[in-house]
mmCIF file of C-alpha atoms and ligand atoms in Angstrom:
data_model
loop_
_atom_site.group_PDB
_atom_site.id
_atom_site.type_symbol
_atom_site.label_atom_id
_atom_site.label_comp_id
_atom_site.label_asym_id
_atom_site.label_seq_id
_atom_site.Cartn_x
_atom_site.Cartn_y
_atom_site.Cartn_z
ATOM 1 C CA UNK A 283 -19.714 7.112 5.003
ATOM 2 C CA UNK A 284 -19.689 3.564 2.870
ATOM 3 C CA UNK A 285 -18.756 0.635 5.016
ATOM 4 C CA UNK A 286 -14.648 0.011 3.307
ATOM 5 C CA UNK A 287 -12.526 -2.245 5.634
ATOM 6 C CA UNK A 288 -9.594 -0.697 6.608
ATOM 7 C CA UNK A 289 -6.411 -1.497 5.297
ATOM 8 C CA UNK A 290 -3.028 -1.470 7.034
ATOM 9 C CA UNK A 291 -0.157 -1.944 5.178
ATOM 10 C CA UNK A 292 3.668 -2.342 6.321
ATOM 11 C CA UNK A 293 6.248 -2.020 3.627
ATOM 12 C CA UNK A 294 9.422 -3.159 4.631
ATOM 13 C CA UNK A 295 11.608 -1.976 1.220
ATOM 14 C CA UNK A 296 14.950 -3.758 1.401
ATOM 15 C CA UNK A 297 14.810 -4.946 4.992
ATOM 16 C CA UNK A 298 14.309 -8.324 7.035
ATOM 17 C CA UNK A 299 16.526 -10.889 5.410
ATOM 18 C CA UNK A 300 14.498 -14.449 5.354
ATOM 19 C CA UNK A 301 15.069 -15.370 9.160
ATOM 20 C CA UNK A 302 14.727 -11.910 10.334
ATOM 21 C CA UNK A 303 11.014 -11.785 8.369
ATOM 22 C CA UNK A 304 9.957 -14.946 9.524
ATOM 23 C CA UNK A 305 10.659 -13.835 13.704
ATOM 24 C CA UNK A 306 9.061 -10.609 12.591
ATOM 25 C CA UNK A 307 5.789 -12.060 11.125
ATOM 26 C CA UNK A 308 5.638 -14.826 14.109
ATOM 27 C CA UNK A 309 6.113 -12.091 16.757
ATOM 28 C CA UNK A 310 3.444 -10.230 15.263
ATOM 29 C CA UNK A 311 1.079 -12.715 14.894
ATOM 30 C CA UNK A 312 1.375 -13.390 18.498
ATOM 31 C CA UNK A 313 0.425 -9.449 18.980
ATOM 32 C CA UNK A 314 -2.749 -9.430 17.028
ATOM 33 C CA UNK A 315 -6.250 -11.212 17.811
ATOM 34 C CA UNK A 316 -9.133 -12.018 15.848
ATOM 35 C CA UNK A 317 -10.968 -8.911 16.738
ATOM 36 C CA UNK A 318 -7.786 -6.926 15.047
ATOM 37 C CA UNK A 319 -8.810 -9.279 12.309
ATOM 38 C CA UNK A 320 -12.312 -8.659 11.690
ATOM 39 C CA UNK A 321 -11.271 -4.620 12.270
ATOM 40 C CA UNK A 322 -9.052 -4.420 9.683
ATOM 41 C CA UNK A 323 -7.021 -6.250 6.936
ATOM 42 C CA UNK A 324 -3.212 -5.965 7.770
ATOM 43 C CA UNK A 325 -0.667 -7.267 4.735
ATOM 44 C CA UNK A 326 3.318 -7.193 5.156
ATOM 45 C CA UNK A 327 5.198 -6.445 1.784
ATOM 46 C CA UNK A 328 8.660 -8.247 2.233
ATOM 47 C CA UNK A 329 11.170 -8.452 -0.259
ATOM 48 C CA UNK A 330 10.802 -11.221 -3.350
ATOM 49 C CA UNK A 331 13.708 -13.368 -1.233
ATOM 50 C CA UNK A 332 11.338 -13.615 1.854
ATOM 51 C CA UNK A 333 7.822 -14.003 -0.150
ATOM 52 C CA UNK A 334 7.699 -18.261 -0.178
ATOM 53 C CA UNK A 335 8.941 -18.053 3.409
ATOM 54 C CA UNK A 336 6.793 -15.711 4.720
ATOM 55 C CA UNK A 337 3.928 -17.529 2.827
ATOM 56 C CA UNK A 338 4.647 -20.957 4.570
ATOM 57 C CA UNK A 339 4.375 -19.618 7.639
ATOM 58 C CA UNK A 340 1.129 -17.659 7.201
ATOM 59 C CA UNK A 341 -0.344 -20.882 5.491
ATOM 60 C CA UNK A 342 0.743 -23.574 7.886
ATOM 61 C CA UNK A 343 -0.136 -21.286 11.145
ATOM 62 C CA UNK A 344 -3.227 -20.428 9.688
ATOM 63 C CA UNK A 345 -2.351 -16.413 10.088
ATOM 64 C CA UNK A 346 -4.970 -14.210 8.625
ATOM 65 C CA UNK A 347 -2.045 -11.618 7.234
ATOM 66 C CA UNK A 348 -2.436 -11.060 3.601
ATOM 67 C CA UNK A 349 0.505 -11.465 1.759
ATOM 68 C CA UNK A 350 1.670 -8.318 -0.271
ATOM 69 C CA UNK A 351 4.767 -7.351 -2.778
ATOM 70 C CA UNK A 352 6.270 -4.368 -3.073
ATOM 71 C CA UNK A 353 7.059 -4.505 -7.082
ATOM 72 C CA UNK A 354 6.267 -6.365 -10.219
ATOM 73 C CA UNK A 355 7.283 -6.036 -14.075
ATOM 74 C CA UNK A 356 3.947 -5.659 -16.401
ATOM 75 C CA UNK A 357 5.413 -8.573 -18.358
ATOM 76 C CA UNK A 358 4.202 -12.364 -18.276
ATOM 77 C CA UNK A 359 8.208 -13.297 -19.100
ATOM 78 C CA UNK A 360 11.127 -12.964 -20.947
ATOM 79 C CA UNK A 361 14.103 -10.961 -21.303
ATOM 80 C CA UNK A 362 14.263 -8.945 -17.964
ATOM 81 C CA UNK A 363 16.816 -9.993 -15.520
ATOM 82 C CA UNK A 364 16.057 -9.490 -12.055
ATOM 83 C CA UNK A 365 12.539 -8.751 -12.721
ATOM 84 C CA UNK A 366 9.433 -10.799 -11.452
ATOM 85 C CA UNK A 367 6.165 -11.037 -13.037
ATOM 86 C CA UNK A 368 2.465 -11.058 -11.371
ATOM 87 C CA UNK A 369 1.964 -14.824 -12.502
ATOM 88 C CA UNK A 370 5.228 -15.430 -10.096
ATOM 89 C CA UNK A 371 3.902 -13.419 -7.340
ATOM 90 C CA UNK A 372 0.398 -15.264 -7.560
ATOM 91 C CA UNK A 373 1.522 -18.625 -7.935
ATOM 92 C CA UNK A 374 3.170 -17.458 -4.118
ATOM 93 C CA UNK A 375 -0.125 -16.681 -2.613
ATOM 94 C CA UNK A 376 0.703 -12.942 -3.033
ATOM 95 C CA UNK A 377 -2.733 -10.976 -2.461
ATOM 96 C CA UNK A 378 -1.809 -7.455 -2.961
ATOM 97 C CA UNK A 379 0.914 -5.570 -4.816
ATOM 98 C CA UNK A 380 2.415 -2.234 -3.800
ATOM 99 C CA UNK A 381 2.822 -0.265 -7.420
ATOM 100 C CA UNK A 382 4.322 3.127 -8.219
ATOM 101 C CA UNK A 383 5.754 3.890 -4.924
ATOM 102 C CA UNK A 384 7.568 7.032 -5.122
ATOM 103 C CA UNK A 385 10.730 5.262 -4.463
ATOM 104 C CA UNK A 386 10.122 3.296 -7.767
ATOM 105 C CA UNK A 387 9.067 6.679 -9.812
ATOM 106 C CA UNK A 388 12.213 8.616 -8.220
ATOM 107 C CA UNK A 389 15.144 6.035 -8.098
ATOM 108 C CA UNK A 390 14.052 3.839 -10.900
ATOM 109 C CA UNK A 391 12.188 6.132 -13.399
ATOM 110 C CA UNK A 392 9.170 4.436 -13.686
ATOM 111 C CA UNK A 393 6.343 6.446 -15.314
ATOM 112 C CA UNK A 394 2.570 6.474 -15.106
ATOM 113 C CA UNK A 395 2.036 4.489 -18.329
ATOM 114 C CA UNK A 396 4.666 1.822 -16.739
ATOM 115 C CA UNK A 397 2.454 2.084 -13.248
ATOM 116 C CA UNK A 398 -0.530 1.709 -15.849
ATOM 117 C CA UNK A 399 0.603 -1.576 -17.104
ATOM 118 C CA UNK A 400 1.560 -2.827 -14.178
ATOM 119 C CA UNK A 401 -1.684 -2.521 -12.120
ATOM 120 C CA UNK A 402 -3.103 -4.226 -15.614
ATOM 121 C CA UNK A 403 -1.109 -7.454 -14.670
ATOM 122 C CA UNK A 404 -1.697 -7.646 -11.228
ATOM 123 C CA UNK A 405 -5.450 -7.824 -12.076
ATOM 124 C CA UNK A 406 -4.889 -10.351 -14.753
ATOM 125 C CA UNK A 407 -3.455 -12.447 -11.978
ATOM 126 C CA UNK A 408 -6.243 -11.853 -9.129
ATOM 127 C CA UNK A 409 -4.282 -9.603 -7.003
ATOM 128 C CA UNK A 410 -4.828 -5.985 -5.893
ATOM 129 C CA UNK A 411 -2.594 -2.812 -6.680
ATOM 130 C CA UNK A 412 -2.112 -0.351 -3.963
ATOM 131 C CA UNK A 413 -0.887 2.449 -6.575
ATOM 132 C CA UNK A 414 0.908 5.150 -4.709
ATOM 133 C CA UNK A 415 0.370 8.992 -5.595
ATOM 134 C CA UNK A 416 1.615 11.825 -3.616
ATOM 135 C CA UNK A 417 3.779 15.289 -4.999
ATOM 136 C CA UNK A 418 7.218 16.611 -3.483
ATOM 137 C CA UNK A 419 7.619 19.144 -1.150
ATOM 138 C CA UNK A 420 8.819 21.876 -3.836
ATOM 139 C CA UNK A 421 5.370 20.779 -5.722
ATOM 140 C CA UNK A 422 3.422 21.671 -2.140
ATOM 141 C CA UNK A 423 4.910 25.012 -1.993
ATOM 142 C CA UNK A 424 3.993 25.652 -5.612
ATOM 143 C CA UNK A 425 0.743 24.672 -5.048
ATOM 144 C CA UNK A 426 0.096 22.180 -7.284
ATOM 145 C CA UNK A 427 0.106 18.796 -5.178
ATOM 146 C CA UNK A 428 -3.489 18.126 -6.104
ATOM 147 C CA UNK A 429 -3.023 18.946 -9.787
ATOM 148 C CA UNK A 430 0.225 16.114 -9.541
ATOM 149 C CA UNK A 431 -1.789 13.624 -8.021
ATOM 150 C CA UNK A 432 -4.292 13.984 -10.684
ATOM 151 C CA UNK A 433 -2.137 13.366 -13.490
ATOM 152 C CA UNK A 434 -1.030 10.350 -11.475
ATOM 153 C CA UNK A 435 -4.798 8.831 -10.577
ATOM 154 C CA UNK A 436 -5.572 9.808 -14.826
ATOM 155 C CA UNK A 437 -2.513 7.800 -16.376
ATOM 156 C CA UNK A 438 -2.116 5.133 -13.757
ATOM 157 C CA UNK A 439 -5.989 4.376 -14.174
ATOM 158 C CA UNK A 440 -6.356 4.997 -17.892
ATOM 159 C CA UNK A 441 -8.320 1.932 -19.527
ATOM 160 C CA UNK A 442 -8.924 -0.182 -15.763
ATOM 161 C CA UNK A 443 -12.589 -0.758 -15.975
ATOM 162 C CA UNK A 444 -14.901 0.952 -13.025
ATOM 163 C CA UNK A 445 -15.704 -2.962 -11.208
ATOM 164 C CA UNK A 446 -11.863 -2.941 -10.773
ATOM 165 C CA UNK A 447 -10.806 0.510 -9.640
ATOM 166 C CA UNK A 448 -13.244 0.007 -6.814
ATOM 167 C CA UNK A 449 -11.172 -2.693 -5.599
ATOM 168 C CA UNK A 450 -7.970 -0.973 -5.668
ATOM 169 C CA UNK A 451 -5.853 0.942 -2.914
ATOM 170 C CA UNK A 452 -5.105 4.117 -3.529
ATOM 171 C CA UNK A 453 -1.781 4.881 -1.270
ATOM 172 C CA UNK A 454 -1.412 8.995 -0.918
ATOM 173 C CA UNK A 455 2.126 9.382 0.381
ATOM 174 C CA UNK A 456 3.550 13.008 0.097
ATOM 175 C CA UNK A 457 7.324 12.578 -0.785
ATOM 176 C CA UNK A 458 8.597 14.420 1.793
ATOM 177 C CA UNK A 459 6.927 12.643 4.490
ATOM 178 C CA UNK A 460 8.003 9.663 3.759
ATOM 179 C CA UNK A 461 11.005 8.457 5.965
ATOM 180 C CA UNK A 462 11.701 11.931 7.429
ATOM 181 C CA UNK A 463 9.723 11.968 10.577
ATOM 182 C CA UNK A 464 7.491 14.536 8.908
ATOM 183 C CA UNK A 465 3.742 13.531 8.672
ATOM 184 C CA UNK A 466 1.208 15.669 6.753
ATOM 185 C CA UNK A 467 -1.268 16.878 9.688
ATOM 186 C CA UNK A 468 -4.298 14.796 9.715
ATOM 187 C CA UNK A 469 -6.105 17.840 8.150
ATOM 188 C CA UNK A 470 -4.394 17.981 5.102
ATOM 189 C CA UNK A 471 -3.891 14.262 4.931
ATOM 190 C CA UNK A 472 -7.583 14.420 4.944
ATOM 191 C CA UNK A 473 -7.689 16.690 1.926
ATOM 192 C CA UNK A 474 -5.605 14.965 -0.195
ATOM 193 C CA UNK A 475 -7.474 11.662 0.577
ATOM 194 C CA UNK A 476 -10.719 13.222 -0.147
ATOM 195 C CA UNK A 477 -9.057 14.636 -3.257
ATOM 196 C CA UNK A 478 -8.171 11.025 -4.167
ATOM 197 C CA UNK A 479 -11.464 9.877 -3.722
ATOM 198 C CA UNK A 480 -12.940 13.283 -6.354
ATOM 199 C CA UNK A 481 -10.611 12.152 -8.914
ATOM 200 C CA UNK A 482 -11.454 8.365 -8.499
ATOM 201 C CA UNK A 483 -15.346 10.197 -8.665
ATOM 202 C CA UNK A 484 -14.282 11.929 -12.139
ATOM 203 C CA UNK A 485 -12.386 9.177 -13.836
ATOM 204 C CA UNK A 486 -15.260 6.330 -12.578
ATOM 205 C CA UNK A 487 -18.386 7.621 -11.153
ATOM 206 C CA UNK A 488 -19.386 8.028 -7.408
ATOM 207 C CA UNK A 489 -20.231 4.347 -6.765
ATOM 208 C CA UNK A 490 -16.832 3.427 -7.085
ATOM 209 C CA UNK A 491 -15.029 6.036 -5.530
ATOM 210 C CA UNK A 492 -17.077 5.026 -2.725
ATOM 211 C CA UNK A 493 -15.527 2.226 -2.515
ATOM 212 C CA UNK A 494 -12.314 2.594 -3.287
ATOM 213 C CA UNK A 495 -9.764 2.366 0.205
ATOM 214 C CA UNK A 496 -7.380 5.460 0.230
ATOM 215 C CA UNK A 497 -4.703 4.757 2.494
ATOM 216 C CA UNK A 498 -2.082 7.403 3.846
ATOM 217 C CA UNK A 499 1.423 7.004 3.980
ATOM 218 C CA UNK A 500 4.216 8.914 5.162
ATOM 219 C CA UNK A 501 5.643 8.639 8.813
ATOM 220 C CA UNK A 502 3.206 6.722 10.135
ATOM 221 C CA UNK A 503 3.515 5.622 13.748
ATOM 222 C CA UNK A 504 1.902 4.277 16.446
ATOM 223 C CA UNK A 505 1.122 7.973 18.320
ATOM 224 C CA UNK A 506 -0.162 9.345 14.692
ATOM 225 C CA UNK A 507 -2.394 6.913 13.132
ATOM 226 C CA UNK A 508 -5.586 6.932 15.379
ATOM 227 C CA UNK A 509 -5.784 10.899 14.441
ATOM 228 C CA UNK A 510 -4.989 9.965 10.602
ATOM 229 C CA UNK A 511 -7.562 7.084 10.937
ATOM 230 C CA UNK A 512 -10.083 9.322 12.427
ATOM 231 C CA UNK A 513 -10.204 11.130 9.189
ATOM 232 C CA UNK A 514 -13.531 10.680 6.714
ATOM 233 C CA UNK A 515 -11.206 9.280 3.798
ATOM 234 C CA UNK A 516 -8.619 7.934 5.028
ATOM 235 C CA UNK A 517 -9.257 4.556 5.195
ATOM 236 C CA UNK A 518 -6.017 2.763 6.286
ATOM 237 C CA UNK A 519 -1.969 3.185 6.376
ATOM 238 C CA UNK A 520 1.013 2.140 4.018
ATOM 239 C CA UNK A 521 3.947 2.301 6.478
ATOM 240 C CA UNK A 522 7.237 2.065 6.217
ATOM 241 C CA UNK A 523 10.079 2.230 8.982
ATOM 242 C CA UNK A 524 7.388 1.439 11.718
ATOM 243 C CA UNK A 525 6.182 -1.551 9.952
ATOM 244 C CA UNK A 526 9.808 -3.302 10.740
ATOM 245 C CA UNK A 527 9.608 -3.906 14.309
ATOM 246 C CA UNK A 528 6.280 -6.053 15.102
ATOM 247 C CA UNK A 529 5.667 -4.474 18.123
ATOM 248 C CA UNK A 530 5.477 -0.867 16.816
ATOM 249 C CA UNK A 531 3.605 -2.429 13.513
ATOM 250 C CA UNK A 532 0.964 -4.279 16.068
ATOM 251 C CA UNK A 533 0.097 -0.937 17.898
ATOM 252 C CA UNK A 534 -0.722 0.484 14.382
ATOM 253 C CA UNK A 535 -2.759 -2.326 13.332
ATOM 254 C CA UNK A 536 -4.510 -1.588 16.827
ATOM 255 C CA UNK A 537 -5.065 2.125 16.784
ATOM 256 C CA UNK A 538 -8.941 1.787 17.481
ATOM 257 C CA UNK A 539 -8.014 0.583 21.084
ATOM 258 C CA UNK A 540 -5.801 3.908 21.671
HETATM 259 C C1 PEP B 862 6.584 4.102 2.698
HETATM 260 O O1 PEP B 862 7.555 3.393 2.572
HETATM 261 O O2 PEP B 862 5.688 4.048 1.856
HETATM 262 C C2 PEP B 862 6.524 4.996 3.847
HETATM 263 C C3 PEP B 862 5.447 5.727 4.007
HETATM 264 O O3 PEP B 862 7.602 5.008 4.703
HETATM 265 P P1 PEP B 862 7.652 5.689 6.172
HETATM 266 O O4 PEP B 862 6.468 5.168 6.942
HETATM 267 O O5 PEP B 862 8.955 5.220 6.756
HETATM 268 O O6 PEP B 862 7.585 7.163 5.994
#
């Protein structure tokens, strides 16, 4: 198996106001060592208003946390109230960039070639994408969660050169594990990832799906993720409501001791 550095990821949506992510990121620095460090990366993805905040305190207590986003418009500026762009989020130290989350498809329409042009401008700014895939349950039951995920990986990849989709994350969250309690066994989990990782082989050769990180999201919690993690492809976790509380996030981010 190739030597990729697993990634955990906590996504905290519209949660944490300012003061609330500051505690949170202090009390979980005080939970994690250097030897969680060198294990694995671990970025929190707060909302925009918590981003220079959070930031200050990574910088000034020298906390090796990356710093992530959870959204970004493809523009460099102009006419789009309420929107940030990735020269914002870089100019804030942001390192990674959470991008077609199925909350974002679902609630706010956004398509493939929109995901596409996003994960375009977070390169152009130095960052990393961690584009989220994953089908709905009624797609499951058809049968047809791979062929979804591969229309996903084809569009939201289309014209990102082979150097760069190495670097990416590739988040596979089925829809109707996410937020429900209901977690994909590790054995299908597993198939899916590995199914990320054959597309990623089709659209830019075996070398880079090699090194892509496939994380898997969906009900992720502290008595699940050693199993998921044991898993050939799975290479880390985007997680949501467990990511809130530092103490539940910090038992994630130390599954190898479990
Ligand atoms: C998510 O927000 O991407 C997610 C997987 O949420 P949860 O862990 O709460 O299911």
């Amino acid at each position: 198996m190739a030597d990729r550095k697993p990634l955990i990821s906590g996504n905290w949506k519209m949660h944490h106001n300012h003061f609330e992510a500051i505690q949170m990121v202090q009390s979980l620095s005080y939970q994690l060592n250097a030897d969680d460090y060198s294990h694995c990366d671990i970025s929190v993805h707060p909302p925009f208003t918590d981003l220079r905040s959070i930031q200050t305190v990574l910088e000034s207590d020298n906390i090796p946390i990356l710093l992530g986003a959870q959204h970004c418009h493809e523009q460099e500026k102009g006419a789009y109230t309420g929107e940030v762009s990735t020269g914002m989020l870089e100019k804030l130290n942001v390192k990674l960039v959470i991008v077609g989350h199925s909350e974002r498809r679902e609630i706010f329409n956004e398509t493939n070639s929109q995901i596409n042009a996003k994960a375009k401008a977070i390169f152009k700014h130095h960052m990393t994408p961690i584009l989220c895939v994953g089908e709905t349950l009624d797609e499951r039951d058809a049968g047809i969660a791979k062929d979804k995920v591969k229309i996903q990986l084809d569009e939201g990849l289309q014209g990102i050169g082979k150097d760069r989709v190495g670097s990416m994350v590739i988040a596979y969250e089925p829809i109707w594990a996410i937020g429900t309690g209901a977690t994909a066994t590790p054995e299908d989990a597993q198939e899916m990832c590995a199914h990320v990782r054959d597309c990623i082989r089709q659209i830019s050769g075996k070398a880079t799906a090699e090194m892509v990180r496939v994380q898997y999201g969906g009900s992720v919690k502290p008595v699940n993720i050693a199993e998921l993690m044991s898993q050939d492809d799975i290479d880390g976790a985007l997680v949501g409501g467990a990511a809130l509380e530092a103490e539940s996030f910090a038992r994630i981010a130390q599954y190898r001791l479990q």
